[in-house]
PDB file of C-alpha atoms and ligand atoms in Angstrom:
ATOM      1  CA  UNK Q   1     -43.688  21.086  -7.583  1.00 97.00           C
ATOM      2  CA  UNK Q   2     -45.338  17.551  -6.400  1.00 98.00           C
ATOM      3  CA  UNK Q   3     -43.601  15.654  -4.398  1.00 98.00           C
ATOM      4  CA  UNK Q   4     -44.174  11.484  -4.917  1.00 98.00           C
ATOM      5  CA  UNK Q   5     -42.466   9.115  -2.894  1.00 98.00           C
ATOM      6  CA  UNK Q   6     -40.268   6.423  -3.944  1.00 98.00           C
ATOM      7  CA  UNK Q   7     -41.257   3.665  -1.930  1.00 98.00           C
ATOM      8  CA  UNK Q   8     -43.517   0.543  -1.574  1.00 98.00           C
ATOM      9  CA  UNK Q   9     -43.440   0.791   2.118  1.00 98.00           C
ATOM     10  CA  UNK Q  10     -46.330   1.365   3.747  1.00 98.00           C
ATOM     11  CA  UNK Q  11     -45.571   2.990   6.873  1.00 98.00           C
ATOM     12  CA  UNK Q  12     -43.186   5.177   4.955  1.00 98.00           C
ATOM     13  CA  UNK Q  13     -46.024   6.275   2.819  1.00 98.00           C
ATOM     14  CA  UNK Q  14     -48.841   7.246   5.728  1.00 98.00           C
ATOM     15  CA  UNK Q  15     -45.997   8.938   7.520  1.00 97.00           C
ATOM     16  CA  UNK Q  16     -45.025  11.526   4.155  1.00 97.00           C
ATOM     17  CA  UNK Q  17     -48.899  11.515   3.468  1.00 98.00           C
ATOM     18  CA  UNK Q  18     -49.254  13.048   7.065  1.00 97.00           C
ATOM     19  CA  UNK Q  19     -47.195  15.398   6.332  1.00 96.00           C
ATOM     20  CA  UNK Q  20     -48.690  16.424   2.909  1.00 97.00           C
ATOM     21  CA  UNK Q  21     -45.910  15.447   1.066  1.00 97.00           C
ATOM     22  CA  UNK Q  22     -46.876  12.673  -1.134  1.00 98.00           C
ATOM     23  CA  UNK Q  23     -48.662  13.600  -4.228  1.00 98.00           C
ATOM     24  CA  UNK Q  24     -48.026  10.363  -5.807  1.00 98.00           C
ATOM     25  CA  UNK Q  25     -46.390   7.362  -5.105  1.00 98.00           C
ATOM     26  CA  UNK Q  26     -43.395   5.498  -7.290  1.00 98.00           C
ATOM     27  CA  UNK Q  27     -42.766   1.646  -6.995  1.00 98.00           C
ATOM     28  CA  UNK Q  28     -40.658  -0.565  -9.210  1.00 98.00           C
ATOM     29  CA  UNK Q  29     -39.663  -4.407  -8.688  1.00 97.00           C
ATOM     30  CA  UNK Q  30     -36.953  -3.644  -6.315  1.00 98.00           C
ATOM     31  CA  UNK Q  31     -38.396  -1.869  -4.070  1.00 98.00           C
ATOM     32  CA  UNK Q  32     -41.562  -4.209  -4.237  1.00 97.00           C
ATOM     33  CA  UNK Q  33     -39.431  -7.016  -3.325  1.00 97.00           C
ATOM     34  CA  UNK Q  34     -38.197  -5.295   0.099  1.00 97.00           C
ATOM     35  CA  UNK Q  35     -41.542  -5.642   1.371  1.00 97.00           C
ATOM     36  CA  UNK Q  36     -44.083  -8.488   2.566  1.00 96.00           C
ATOM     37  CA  UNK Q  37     -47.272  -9.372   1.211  1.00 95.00           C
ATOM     38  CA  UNK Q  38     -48.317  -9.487  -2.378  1.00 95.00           C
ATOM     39  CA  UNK Q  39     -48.169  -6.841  -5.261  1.00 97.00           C
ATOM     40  CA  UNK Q  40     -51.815  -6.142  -5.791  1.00 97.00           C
ATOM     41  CA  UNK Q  41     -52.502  -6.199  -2.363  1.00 97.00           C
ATOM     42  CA  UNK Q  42     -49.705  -3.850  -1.428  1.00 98.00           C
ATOM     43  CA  UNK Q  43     -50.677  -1.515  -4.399  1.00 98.00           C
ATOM     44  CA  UNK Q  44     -54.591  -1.544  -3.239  1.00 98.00           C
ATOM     45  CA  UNK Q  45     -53.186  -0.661   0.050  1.00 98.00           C
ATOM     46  CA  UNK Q  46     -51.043   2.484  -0.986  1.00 98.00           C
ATOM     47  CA  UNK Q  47     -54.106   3.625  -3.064  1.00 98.00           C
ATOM     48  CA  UNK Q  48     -56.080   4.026  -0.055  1.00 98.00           C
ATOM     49  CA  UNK Q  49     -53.671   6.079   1.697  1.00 98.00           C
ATOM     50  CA  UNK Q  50     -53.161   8.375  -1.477  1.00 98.00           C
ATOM     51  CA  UNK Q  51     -54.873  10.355  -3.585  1.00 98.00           C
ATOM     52  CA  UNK Q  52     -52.751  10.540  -6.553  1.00 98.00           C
ATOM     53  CA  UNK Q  53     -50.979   8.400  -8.962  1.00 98.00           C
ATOM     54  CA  UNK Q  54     -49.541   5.646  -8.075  1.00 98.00           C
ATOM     55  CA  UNK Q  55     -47.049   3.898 -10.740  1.00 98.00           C
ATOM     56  CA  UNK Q  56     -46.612   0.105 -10.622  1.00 98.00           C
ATOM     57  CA  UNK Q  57     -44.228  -1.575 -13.207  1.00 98.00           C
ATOM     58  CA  UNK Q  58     -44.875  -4.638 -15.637  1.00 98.00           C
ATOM     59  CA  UNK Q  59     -42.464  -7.044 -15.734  1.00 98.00           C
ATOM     60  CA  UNK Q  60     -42.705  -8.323 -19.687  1.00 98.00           C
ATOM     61  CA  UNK Q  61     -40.321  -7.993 -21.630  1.00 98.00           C
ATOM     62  CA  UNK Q  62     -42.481  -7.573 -25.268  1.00 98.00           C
ATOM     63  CA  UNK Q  63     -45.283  -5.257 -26.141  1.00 98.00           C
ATOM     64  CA  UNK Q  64     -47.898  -8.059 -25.949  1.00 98.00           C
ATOM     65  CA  UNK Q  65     -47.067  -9.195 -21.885  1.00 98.00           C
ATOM     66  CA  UNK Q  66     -46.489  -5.621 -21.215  1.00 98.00           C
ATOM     67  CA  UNK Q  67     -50.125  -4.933 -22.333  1.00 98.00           C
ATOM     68  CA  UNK Q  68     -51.450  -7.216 -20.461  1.00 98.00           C
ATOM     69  CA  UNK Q  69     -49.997  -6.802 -17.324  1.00 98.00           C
ATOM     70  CA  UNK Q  70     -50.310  -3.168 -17.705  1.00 98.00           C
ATOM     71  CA  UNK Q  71     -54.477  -4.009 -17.927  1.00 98.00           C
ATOM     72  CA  UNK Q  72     -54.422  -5.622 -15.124  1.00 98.00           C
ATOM     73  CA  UNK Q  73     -52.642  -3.787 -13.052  1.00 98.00           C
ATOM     74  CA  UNK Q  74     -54.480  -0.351 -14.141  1.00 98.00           C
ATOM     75  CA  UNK Q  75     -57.731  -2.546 -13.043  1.00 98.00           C
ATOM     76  CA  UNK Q  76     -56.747  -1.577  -9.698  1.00 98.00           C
ATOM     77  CA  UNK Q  77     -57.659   1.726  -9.141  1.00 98.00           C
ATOM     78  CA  UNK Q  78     -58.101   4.659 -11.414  1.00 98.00           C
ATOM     79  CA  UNK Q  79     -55.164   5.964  -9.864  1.00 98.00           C
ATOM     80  CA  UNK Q  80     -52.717   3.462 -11.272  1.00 98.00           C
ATOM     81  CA  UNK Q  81     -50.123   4.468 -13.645  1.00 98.00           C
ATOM     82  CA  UNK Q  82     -48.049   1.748 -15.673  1.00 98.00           C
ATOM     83  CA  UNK Q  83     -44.736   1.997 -15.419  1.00 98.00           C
ATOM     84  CA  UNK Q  84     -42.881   0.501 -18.453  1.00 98.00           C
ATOM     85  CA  UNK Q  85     -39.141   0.101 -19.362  1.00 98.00           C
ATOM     86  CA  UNK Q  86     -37.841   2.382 -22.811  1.00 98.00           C
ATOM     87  CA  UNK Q  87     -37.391  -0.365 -24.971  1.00 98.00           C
ATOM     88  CA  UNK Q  88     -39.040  -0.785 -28.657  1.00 98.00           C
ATOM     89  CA  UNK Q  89     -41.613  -3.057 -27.398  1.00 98.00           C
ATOM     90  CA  UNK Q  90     -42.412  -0.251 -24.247  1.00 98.00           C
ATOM     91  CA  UNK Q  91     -42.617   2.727 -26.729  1.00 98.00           C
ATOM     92  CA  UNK Q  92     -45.191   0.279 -28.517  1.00 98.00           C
ATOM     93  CA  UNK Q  93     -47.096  -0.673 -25.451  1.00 98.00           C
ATOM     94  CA  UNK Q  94     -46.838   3.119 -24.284  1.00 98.00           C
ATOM     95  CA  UNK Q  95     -48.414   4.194 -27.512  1.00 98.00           C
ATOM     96  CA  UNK Q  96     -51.330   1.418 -27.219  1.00 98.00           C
ATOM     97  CA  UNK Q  97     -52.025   2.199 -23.468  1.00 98.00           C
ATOM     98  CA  UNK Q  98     -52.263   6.067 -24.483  1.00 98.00           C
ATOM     99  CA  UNK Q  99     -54.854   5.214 -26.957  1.00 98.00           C
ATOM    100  CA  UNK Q 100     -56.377   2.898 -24.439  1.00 98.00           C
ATOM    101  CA  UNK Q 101     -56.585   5.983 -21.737  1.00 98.00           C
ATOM    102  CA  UNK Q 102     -54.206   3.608 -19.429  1.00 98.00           C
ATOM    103  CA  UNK Q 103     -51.815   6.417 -17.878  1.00 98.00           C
ATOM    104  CA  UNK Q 104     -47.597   5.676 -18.462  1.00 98.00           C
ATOM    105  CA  UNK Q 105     -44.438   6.251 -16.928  1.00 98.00           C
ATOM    106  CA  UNK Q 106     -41.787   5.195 -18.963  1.00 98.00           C
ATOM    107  CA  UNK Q 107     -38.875   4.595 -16.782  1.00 98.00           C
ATOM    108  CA  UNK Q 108     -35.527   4.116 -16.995  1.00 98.00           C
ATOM    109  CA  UNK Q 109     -34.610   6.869 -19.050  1.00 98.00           C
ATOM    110  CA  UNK Q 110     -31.225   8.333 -19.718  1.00 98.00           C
ATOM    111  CA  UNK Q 111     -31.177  10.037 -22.843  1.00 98.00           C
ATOM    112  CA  UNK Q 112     -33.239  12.953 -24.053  1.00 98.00           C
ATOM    113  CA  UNK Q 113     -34.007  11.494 -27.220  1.00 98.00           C
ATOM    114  CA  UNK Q 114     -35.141   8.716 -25.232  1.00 98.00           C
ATOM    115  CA  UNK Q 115     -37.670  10.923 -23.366  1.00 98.00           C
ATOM    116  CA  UNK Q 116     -38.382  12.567 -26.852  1.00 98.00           C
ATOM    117  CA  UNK Q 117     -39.322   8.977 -27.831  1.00 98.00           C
ATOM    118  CA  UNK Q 118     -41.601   7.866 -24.981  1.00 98.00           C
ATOM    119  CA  UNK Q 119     -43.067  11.699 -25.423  1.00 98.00           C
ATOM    120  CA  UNK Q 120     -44.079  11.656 -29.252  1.00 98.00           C
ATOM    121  CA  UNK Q 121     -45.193   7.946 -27.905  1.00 98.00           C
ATOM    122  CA  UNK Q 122     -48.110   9.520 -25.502  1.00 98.00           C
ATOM    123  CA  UNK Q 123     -46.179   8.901 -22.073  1.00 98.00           C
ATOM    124  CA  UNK Q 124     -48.245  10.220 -19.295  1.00 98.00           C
ATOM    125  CA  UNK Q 125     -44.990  10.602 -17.221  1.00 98.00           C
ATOM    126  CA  UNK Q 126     -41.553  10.067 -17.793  1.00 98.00           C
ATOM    127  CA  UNK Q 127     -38.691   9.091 -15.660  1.00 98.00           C
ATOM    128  CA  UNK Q 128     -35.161   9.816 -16.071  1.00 98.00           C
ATOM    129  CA  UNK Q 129     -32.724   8.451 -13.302  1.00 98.00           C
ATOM    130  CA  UNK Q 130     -30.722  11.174 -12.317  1.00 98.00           C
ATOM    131  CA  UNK Q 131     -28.590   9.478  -9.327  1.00 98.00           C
ATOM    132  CA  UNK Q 132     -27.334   6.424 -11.323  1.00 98.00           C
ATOM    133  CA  UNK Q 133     -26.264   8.750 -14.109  1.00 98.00           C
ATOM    134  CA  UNK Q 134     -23.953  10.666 -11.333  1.00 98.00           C
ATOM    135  CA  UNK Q 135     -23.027   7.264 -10.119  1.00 98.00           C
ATOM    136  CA  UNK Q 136     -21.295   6.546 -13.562  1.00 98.00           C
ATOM    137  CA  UNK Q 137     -19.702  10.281 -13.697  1.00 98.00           C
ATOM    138  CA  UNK Q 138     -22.591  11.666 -16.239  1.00 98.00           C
ATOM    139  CA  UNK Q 139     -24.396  14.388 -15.081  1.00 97.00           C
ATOM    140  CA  UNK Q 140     -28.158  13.549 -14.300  1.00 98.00           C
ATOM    141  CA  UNK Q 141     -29.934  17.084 -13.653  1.00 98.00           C
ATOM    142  CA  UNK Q 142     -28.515  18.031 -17.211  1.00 98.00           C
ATOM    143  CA  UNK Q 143     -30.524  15.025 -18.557  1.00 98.00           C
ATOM    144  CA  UNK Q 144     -33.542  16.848 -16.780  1.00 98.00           C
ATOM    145  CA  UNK Q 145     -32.540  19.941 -18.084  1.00 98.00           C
ATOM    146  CA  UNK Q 146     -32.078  18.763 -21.895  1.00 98.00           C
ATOM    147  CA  UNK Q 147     -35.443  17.013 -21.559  1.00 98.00           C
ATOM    148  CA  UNK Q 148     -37.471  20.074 -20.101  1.00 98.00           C
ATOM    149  CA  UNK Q 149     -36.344  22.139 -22.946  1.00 98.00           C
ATOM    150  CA  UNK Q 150     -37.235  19.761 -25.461  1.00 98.00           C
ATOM    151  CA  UNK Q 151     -40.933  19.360 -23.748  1.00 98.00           C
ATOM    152  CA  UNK Q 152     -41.148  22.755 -23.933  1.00 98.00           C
ATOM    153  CA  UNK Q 153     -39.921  23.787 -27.530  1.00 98.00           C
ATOM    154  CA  UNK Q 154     -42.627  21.324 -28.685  1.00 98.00           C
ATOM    155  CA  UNK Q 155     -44.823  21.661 -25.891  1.00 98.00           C
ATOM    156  CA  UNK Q 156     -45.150  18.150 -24.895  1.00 98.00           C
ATOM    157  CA  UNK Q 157     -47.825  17.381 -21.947  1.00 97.00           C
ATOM    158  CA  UNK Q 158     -45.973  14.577 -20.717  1.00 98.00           C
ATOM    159  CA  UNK Q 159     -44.427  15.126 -16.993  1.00 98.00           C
ATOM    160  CA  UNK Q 160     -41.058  14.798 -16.246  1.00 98.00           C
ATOM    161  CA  UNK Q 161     -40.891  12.661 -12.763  1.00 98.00           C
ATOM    162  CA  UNK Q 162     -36.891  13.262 -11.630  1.00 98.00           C
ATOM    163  CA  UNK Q 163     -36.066   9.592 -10.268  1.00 98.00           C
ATOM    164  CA  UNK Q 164     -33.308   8.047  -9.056  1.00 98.00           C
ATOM    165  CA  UNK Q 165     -32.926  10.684  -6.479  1.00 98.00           C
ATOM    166  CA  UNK Q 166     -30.036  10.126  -3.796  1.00 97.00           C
ATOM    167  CA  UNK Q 167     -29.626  13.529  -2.116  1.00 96.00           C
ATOM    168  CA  UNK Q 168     -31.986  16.449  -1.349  1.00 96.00           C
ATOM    169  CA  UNK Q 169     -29.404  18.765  -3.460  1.00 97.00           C
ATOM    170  CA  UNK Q 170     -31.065  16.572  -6.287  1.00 98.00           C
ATOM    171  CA  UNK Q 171     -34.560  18.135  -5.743  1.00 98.00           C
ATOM    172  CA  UNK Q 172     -33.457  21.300  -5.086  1.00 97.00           C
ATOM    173  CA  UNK Q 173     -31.583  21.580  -8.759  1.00 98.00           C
ATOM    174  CA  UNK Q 174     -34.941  19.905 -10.282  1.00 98.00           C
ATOM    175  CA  UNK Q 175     -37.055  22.388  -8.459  1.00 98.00           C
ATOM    176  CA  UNK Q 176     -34.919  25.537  -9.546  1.00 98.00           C
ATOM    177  CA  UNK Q 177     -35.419  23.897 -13.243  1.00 97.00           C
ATOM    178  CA  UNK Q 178     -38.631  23.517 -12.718  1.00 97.00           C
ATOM    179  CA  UNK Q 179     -39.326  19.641 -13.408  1.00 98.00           C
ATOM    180  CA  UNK Q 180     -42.605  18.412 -12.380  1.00 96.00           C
ATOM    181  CA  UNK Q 181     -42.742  16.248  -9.804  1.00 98.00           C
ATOM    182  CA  UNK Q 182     -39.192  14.917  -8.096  1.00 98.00           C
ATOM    183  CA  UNK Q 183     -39.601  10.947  -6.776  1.00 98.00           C
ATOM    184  CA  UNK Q 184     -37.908  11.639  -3.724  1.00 98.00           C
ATOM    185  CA  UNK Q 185     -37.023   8.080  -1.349  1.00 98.00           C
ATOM    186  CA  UNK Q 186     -38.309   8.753   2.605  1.00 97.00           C
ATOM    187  CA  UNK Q 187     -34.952   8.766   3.778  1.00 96.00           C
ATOM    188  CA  UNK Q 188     -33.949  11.619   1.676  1.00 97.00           C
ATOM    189  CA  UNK Q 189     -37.226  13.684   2.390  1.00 96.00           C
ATOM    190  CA  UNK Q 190     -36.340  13.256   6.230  1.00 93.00           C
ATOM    191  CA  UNK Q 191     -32.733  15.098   5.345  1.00 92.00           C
ATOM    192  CA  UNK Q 192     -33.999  18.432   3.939  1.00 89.00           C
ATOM    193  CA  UNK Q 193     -36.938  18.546   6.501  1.00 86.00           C
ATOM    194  CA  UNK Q 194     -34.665  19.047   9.343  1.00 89.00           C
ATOM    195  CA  UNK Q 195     -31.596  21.773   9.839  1.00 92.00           C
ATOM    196  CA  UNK Q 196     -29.270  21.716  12.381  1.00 94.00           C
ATOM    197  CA  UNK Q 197     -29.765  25.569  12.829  1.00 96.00           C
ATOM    198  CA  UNK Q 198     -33.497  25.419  13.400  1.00 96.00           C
ATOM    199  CA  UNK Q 199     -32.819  22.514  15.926  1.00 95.00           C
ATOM    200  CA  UNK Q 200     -30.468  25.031  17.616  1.00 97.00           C
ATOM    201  CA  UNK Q 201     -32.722  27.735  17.576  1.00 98.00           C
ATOM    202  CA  UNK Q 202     -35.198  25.306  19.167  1.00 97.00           C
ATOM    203  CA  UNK Q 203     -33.105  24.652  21.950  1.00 97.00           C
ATOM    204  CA  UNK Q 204     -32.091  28.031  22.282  1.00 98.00           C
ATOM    205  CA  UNK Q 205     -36.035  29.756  22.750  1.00 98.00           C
ATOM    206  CA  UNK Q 206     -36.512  26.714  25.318  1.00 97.00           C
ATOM    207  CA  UNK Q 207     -33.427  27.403  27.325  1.00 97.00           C
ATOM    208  CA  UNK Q 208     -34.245  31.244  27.403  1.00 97.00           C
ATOM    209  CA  UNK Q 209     -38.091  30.466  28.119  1.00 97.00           C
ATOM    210  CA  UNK Q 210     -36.952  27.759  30.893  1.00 96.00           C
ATOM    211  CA  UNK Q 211     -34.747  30.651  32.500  1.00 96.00           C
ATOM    212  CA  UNK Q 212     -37.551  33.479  32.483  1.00 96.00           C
ATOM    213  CA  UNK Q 213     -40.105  31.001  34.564  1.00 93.00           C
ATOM    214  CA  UNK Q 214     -37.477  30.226  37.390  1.00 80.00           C
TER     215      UNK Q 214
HETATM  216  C1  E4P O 301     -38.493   5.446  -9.517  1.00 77.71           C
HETATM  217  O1  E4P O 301     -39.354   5.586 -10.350  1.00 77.71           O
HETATM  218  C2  E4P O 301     -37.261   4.686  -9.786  1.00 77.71           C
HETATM  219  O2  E4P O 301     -37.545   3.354 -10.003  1.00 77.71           O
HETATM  220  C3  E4P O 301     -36.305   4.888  -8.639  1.00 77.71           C
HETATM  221  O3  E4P O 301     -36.229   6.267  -8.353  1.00 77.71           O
HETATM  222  C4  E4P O 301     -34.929   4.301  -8.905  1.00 77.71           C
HETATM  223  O4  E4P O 301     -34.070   4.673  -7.868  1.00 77.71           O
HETATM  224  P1  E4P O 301     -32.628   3.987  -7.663  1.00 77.71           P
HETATM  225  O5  E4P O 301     -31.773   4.359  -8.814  1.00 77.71           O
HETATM  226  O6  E4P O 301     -32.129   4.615  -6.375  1.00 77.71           O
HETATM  227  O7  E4P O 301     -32.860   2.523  -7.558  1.00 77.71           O
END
């Protein structure tokens, strides 16, 4: 399973990197916005500290400004993969950029006919949002579920990136379904490295090793 990590910030992203845990990196206008400095430059920035794709989102609204944004952005790096919203005009720009060898994500997805969309579309990636789905009392990893069977009765390349991810029970239910790649925020990657069992174990071979030098 890849791991990306849902996050613009750059120390965030060398300190998961160190730890081999950031295949790719996800970014959207939100989380752009809670750091300093300029897109582009913060983009060229995280594509020198990974190796792997690295989704920025366009901001248009139609298939036209979506294009060229997308362009632009994917003039980057090579690694660059435009993220655009499921609407009508993104399945059109997703279907242009495919024939234009410009890697997708479309994002914000939460219906499976919508991922069946952006799929038949050419959609590199796609994203459904699993945690605000809970937060309105629908069940995200079914979404996931529904959409990895459909991929695979039809046997659709497109990667299902599990976004929206709150909890690390989230990427443990996507990795027992076998989804792709979770997006997985630092915060929540710090959670299911650490368990308060192995920190008592820890303690507990110190303590003992402590006592046997005295
Ligand atoms: C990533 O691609 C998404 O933009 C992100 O996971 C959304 O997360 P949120 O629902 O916590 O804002």
């Amino acid at each position: 399973m890849k791991f990306f990590i849902d996050t613009a910030n750059i120390e965030e992203i060398k300190e998961a990197s160190s730890m081999g845990m950031a295949d790719g990196v996800t970014t959207n206008p939100s989380l752009i916005a809670r750091e300093e400095g300029n897109f582009q430059d913060i983009l060229k920035e995280i594509c020198k500290i990974v190796d792997g794709p690295i989704s920025a989102e366009v901001i248009s609204l139609d298939t036209e400004g979506m294009l060229k944004e997308a362009r632009q952005l994917a003039g980057i790096h090579e690694n660059i993969v435009v993220k655009v919203p499921m609407t009508i005009d993104g399945i059109k720009a997703t279907r242009r950029l495919s024939e234009e060898g410009i890697k997708t994500n479309v994002t914000l997805i939460f219906s499976p006919l919508q991922a069946l969309m952006a799929a038949k579309a050419g959609a590199t990636y796609v994203s459904p949002f699993v945690g605000r789905l809970d937060d309105i009392s629908h069940d995200g990893l079914l979404l996931v579920e529904q959409i990895l069977e459909i991929y695979n009765n039809y046997a659709y390349d497109t990667e299902i990136i599990v976004a929206s991810v709150r909890n690390p029970l989230h990427v443990l239910d996507a990795a027992l379904m076998g989804a792709d790649i979770a997006t997985i925020p630092f915060e929540v990657l710090s959670k299911f490295a650490s368990h308060p069992l192995t920190d008592k174990g820890i303690k507990a071979f110190l303590d003992d090793w402590n006592r046997a030098q005295k």
